[in-house]
XYZ file of C-alpha atoms in Angstrom:
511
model
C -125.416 -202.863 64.547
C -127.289 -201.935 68.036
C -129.857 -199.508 67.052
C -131.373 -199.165 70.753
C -131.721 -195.933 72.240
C -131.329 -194.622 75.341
C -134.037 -193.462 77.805
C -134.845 -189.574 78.243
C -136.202 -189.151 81.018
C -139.146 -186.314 80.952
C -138.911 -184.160 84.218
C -142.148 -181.737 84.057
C -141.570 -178.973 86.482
C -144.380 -177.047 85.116
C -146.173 -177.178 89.194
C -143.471 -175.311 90.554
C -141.075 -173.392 88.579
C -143.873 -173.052 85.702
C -146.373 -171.652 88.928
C -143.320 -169.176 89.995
C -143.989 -166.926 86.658
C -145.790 -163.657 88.044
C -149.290 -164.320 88.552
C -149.542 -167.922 87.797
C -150.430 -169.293 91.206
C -152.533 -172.514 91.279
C -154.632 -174.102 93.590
C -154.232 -176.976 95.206
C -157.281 -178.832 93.192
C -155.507 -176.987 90.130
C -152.300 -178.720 90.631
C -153.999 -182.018 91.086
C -155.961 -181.632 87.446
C -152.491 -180.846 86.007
C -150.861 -183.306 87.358
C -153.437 -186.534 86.541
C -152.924 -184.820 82.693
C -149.295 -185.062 83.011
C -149.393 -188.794 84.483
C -151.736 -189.506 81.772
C -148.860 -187.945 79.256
C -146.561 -190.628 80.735
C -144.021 -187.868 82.317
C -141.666 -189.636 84.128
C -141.270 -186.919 86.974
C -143.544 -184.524 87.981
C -142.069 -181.893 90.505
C -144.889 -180.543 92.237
C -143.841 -177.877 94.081
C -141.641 -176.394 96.881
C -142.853 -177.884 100.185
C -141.059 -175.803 102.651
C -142.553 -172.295 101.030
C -145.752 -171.937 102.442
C -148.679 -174.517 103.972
C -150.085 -174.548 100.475
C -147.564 -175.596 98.719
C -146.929 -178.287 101.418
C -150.506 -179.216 101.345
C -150.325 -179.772 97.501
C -147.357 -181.235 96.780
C -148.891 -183.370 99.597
C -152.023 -184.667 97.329
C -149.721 -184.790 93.953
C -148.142 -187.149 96.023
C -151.344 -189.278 97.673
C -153.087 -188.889 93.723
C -150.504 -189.648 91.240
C -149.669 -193.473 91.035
C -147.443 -193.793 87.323
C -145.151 -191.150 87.482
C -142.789 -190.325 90.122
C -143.597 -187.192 92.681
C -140.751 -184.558 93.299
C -140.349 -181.989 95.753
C -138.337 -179.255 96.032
C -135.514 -178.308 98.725
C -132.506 -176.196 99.468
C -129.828 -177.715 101.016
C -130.557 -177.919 104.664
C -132.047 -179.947 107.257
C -136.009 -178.086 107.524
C -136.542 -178.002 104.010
C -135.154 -181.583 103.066
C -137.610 -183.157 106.264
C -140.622 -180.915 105.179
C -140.113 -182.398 101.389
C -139.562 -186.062 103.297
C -143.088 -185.427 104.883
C -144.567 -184.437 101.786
C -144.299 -187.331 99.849
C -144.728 -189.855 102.506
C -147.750 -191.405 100.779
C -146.132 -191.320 96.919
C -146.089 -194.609 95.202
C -142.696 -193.718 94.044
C -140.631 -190.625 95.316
C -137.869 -188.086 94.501
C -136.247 -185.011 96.475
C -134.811 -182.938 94.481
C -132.021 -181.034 96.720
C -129.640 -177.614 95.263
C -126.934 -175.229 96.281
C -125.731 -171.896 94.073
C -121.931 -173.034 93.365
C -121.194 -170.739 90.446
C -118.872 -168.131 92.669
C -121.168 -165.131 92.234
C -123.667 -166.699 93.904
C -121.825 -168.443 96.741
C -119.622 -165.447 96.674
C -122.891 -162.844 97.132
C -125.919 -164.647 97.858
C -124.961 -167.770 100.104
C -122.084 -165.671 101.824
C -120.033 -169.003 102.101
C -116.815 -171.065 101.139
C -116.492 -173.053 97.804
C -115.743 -175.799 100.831
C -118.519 -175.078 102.739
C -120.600 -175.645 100.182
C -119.411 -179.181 99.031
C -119.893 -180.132 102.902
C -123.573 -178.623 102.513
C -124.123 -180.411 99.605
C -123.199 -183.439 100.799
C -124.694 -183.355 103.870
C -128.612 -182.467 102.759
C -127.981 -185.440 100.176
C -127.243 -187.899 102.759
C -130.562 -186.404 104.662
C -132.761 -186.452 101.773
C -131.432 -190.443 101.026
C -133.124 -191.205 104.710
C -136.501 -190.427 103.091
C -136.200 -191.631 99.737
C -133.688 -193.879 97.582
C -134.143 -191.438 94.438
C -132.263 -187.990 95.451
C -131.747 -185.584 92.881
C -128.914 -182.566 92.923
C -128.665 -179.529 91.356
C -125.615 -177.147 91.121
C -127.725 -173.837 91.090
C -126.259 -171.606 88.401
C -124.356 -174.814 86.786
C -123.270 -172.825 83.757
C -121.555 -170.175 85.121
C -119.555 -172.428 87.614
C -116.279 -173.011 87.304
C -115.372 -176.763 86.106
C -112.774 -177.642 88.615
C -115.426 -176.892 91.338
C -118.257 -178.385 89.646
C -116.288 -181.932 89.199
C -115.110 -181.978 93.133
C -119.031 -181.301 94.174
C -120.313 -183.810 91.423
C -118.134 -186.587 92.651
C -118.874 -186.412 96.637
C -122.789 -186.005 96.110
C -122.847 -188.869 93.865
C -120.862 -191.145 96.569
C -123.381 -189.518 99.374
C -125.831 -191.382 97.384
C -127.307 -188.802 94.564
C -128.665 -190.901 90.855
C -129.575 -187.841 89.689
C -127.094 -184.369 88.929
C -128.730 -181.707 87.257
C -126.781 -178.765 86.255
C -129.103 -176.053 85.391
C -128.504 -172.699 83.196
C -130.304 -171.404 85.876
C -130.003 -167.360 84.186
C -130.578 -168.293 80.719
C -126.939 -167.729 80.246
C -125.645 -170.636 77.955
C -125.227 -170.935 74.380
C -126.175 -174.652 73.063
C -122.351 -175.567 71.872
C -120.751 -173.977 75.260
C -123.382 -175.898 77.223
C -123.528 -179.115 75.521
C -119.938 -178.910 75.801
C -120.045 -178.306 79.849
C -121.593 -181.759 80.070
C -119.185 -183.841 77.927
C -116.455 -182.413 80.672
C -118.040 -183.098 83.387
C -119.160 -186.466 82.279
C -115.629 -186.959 81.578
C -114.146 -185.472 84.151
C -116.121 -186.936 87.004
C -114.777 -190.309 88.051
C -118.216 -191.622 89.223
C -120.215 -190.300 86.693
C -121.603 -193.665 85.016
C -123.326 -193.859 88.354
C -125.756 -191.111 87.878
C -127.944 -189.752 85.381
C -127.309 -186.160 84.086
C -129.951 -183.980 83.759
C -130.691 -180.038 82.499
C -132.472 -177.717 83.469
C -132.682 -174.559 81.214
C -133.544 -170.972 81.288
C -135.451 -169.044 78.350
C -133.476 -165.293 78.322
C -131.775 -165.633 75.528
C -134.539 -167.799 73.422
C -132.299 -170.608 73.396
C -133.815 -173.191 76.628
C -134.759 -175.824 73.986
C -131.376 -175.606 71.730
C -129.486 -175.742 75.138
C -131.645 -178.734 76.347
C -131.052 -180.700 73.176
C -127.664 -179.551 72.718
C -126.425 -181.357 76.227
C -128.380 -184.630 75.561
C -126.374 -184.916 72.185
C -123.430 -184.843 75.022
C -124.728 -187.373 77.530
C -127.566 -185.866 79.171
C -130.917 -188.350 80.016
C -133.001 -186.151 81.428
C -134.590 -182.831 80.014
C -136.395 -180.566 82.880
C -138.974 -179.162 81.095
C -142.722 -177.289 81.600
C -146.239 -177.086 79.746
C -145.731 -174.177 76.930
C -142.692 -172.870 78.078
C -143.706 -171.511 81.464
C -141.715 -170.535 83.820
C -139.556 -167.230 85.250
C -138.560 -164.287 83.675
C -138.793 -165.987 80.262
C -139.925 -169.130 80.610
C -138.037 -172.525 80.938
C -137.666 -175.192 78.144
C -140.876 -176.592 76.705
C -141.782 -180.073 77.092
C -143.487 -180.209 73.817
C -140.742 -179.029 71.712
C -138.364 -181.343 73.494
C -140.714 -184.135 73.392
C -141.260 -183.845 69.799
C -138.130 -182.718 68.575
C -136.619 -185.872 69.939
C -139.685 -187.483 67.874
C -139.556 -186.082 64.960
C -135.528 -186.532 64.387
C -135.384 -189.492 65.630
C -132.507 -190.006 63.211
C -130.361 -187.567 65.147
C -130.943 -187.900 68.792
C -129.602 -191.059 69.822
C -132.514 -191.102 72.584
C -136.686 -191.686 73.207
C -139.283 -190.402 75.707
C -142.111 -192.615 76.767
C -144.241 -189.902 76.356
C -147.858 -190.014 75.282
C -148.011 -187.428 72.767
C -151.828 -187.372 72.336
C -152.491 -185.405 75.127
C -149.856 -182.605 74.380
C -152.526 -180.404 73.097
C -155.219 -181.314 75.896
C -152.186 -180.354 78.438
C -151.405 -177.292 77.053
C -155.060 -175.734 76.904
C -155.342 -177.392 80.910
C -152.566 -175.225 81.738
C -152.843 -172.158 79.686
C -156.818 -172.245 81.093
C -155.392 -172.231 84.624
C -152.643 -170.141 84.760
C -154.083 -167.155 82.422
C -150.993 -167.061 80.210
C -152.639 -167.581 76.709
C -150.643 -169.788 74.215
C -149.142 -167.118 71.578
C -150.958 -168.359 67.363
C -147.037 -168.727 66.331
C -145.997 -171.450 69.165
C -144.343 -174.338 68.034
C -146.765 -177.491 68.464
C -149.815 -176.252 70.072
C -149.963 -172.606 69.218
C -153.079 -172.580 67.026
C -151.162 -171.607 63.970
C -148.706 -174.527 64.404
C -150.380 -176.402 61.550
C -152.403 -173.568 59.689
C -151.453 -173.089 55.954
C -151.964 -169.592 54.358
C -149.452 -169.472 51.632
C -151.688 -171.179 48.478
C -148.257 -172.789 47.349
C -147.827 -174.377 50.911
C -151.650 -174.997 51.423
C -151.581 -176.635 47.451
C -148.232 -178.690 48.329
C -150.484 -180.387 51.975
C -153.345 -180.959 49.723
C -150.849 -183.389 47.439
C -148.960 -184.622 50.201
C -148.589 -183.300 53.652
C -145.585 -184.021 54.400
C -143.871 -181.295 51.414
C -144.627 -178.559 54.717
C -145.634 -180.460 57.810
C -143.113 -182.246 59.750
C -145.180 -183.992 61.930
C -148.806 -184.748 61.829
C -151.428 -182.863 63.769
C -153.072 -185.501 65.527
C -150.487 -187.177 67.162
C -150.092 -184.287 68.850
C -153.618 -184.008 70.370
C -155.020 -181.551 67.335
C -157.632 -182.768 64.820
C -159.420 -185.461 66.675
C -161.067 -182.971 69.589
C -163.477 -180.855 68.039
C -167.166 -182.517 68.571
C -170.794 -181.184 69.121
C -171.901 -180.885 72.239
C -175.112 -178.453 72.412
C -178.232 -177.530 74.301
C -179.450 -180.469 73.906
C -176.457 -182.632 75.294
C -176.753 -184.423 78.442
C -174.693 -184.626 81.943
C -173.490 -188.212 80.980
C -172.036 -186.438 77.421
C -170.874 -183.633 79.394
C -169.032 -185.655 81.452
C -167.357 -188.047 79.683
C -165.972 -185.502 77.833
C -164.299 -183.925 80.472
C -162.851 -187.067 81.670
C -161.538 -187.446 78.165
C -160.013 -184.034 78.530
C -158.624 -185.558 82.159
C -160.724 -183.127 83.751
C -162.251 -185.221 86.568
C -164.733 -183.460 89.675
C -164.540 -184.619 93.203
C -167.998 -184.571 94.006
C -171.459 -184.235 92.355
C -172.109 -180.608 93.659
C -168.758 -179.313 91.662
C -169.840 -181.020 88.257
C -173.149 -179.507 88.754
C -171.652 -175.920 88.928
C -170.080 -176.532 85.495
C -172.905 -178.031 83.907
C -175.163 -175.229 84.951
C -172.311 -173.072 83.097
C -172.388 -175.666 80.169
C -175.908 -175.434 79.578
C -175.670 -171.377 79.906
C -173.097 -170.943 77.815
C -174.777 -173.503 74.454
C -177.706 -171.002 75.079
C -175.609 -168.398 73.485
C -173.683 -170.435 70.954
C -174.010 -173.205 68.699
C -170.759 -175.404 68.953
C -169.520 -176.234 72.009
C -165.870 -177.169 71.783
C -162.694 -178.293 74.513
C -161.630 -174.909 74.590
C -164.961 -174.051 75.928
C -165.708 -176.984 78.597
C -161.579 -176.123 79.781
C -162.589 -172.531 80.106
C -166.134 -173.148 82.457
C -163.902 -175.693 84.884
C -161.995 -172.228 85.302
C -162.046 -170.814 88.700
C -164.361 -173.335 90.161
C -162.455 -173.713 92.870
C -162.499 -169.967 94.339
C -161.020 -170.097 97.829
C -162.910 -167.383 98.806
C -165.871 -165.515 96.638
C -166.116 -161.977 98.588
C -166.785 -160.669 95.031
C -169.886 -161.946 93.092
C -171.334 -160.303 89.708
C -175.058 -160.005 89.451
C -175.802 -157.610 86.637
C -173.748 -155.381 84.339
C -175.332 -152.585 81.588
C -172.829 -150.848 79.795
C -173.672 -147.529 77.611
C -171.170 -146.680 74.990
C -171.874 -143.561 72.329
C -169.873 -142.188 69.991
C -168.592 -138.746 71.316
C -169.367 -139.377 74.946
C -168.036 -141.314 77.680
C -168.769 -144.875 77.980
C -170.718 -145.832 81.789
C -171.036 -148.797 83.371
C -173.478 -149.847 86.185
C -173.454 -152.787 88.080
C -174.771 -154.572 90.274
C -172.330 -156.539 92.889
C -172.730 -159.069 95.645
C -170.292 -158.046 97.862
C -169.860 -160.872 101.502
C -173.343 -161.538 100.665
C -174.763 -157.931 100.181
C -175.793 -156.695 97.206
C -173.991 -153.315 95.902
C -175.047 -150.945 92.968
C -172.125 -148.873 91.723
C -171.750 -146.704 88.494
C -168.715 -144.812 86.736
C -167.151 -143.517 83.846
C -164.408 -144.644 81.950
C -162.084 -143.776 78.559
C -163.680 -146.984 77.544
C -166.390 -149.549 78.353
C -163.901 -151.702 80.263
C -162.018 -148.593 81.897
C -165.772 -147.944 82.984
C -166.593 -150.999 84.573
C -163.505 -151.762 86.407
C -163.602 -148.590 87.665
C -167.009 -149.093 88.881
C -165.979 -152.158 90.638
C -163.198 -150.148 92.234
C -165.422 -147.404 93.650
C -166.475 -149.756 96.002
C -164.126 -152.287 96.320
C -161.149 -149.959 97.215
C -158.351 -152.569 96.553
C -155.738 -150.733 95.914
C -154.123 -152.968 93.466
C -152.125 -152.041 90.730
C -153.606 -153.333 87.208
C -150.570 -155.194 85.234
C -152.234 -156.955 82.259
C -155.666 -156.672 80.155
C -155.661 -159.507 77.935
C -158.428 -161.195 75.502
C -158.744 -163.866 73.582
C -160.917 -165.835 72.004
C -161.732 -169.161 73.198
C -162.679 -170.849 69.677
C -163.360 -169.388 66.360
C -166.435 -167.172 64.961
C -168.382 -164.260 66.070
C -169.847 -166.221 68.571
C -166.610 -167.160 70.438
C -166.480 -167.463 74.100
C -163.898 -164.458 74.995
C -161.143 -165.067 77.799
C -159.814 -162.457 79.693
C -157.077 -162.241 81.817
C -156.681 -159.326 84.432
C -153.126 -159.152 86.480
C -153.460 -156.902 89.893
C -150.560 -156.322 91.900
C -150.980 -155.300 95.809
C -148.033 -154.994 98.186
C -145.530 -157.211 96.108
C -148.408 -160.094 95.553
C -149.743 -161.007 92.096
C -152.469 -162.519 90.638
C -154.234 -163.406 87.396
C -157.864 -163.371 87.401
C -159.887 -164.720 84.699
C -163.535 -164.686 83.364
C -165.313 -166.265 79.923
C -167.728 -165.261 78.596
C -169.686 -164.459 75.091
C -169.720 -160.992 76.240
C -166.489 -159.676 76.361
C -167.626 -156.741 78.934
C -168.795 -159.512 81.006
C -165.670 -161.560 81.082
C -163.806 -158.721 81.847
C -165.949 -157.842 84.840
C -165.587 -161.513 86.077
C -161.898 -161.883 85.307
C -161.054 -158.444 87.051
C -163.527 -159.663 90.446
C -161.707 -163.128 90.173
C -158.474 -161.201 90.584
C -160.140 -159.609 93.907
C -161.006 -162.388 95.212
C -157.787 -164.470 94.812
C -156.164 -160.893 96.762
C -158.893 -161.137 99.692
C -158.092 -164.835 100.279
C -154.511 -164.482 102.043
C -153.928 -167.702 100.179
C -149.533 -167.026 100.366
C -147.597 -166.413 96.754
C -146.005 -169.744 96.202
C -142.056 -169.033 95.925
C -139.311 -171.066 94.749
C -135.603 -170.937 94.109
């Protein structure tokens, strides 16, 4: 009996349609720490961004490309000639390449949206996947709204952009439309259906609306699917997109129902997942499968008694090989830059000079004066925000006075393009206070979208992160701040936000 399963191929979009959830822009420098993580995960495919959409995102999926050696670098395109050449350009210097090209052919969208001919658009298609093959021999294709599509249409499309030279077709539930037997279903057809189908791999791509991304995923690679499109914790659009750690381990942990195996690294699930949620400013939620921090907590004393006999009576899978258990250490006051350092690295943090690890070791060494553990939560949440593009907004000093029966004030004391400000007001509540202090002066005229704190670690004295979402003329942003002082982080988070506003640094869009 062959027992040999088939290859799933793990295609992390978290860089671009993870960075196109509302607020989550990164940096360039941010994209590049991601991406060595995911490399380091073993992800097959890492598509880092949308090259035609602005000079950053050029510029980064650029260095993804020149810094990533074991996984292969993808860039985003629509279907015609600019995009499809900028991609090309892109990825010039990647050890190993992929464009991934797309056209709406569900007949809303082609009908509303693209304005064209069910024709028109196979000719399209064809034609950017014959460009995109003069730049690279891996092409990928996506039908844009896949599920909604109708089959006749979708086999036609399928065929010609496979004999233009696409290995890759990727039908995507690009609204979060599909239901996991209807969609699994779709691909069984198609496979079917498609006379030249054993010459390409099928892929999904799935939408989180309806909560059902990862049953939809899993669903079509019972039906012939080898590669899962997935993102870091979910993230993504409206709702998110399918998880990479739930498909990852899912596929793991039942590996006596899906005829398939990933070549992922599981380890560094956990690590990933704090990188990203650290970066972005979405935190992870306790109840998240695999690396919220409930995920392997035990309150119930029958399910905490039935572990302590034998873990498997309520875990399914073990902790550690997931990247928890094995990362808490002591790093203090006392611990040196070498210690420092190496742990980062471990993390797959890594600095490009001397001068930027110096910034977060002066943070390091601040931050142990206040508490008594350091842990990876911590050294992930001082690397935030290092890279600033531009710091017009600097805080020097904050005092705070909150009484019972009287409004709460807050004075501070700003740097502000190198000029030191001191502004006062009063708020409904200490933080009301100080951002409106901050606002007396700075004059933004942003819209605040989201307050929210966490804590970094456990105990009283826990770092606290905060995460502050302005709007201004369509643009968002997340700022965030840490800090032992919650006030404090707020203050910084709400400035970061500022400053990310004041840079002109373009919203990264993609489709």
């Amino acid at each position: 009996m062959n027992t040999k399963k088939d290859k799933l191929v793990i295609f992390d979009t978290t860089l671009r349609d993870g960075e196109q959830s509302p607020g989550a822009s990164m940096t360039k420098d941010e994209k590049i720490r991601i991406a060595r993580m995911l490399e380091r995960m073993r992800v097959d495919v890492i598509e880092a961004g949308f090259a035609i959409a602005s000079p950053g995102d050029f510029e980064a999926v650029q260095a993804v490309a020149e810094t990533v050696k074991d996984s292969r670098v993808c860039s985003l395109a629509r279907a015609v000639g600019p995009d499809i050449s900028r991609a090309g350009e892109a990825l010039k210097k990647a050890n190993a390449s992929r464009i991934h090209t797309f056209i709406a052919t569900s007949p809303i969208h082609m009908k509303y949206k693209l304005q064209m001919e069910p024709e028109k658009v196979l000719e399209r298609a064809v034609e950017a996947v014959k460009l995109a093959r003069q730049f690279t021999d891996d092409v990928e294709f996506s039908l844009e709204d896949g599920s909604r599509s109708e089959p006749e249409f979708m086999y036609r499309i399928i065929e010609a952009v496979i004999n233009a030279g696409a290995g890759t077709i990727n039908i995507p539930d690009t609204v979060g439309y599909g239901e996991p037997g209807e969609y699994g279903a779709m691909f069984r057809r198609v496979i079917e259906n498609v006379p030249n189908s054993d010459k390409a791999i099928f892929s999904t791509h799935c939408h989180n609306d309806l909560g059902l991304a990862v049953a939809n995923s899993l669903s079509a690679v019972m039906n012939g699917v080898r590669q899962v499109e997935c993102t870091i914790n979910g993230l993504g659009e409206r709702a998110g997109n399918a998880s990479l750690e739930e498909i990852v381990m899912a596929g793991r942990t039942r590996q006596d129902l899906f005829p398939v195996e990933t070549g992922i690294d599981t380890s560094h699930i956990v690590p990933t997942s704090r990188l990203v949620s650290s970066i972005t400013g979405f935190p992870v939620q306790p109840n998240k499968a695999i690396v919220g921090a409930n995920a392997f907590a035990h309150e119930s004393g029958i399910h905490q008694d039935g572990v302590l006999k034998h873990r498997e009576t309520y875990e399914i899978m073990r902790a550690q090989d997931v990247g928890w258990g094995h990362n808490r250490l002591v790093l203090g006051k006392h611990s040196g830059r070498a210690a420092v350092k190496a742990r980062y690295e471990e993390l797959g943090i890594h600095f490009e000079d001397t001068a930027e690890f110096q910034m977060v070791f002066e943070r390091f060494k601040a931050l142990a004066d206040k508490k008594h553990e350091i842990f990876d939560e911590d050294l992930q949440s001082l690397v935030t925000g290092t890279e600033a593009p531009v710091e017009r907004y600097r805080l020097e000093d904050l005092e705070v006075r909150s009484k019972f029966g009287s409004l709460p004030q807050a004075q501070l004391r700003l740097l502000i393009d190198g000029e030191s400000h001191r502004v006062e007001a009063y708020g409904s509540g200490p933080v009301d206070a100080t951002f409106k202090a901050i606002e007396s002066i700075a004059k933004s005229q942003a819209d605040l979208k989201l307050y929210s704190v966490n804590a970094v670690t456990q105990g009283t004295d826990s770092q606290g992160t905060v995460t502050v979402r302005l709007e201004r003329d369509g643009r968002l942003v997340n700022g965030v701040g840490a800090d032992t002082d919650i006030l404090v982080a707020s203050a910084q988070a709400y400035l970061d936000a500022l400053n990310m506003l004041d840079s002109g640094e373009n919203k990264r869009k993609g489709v």
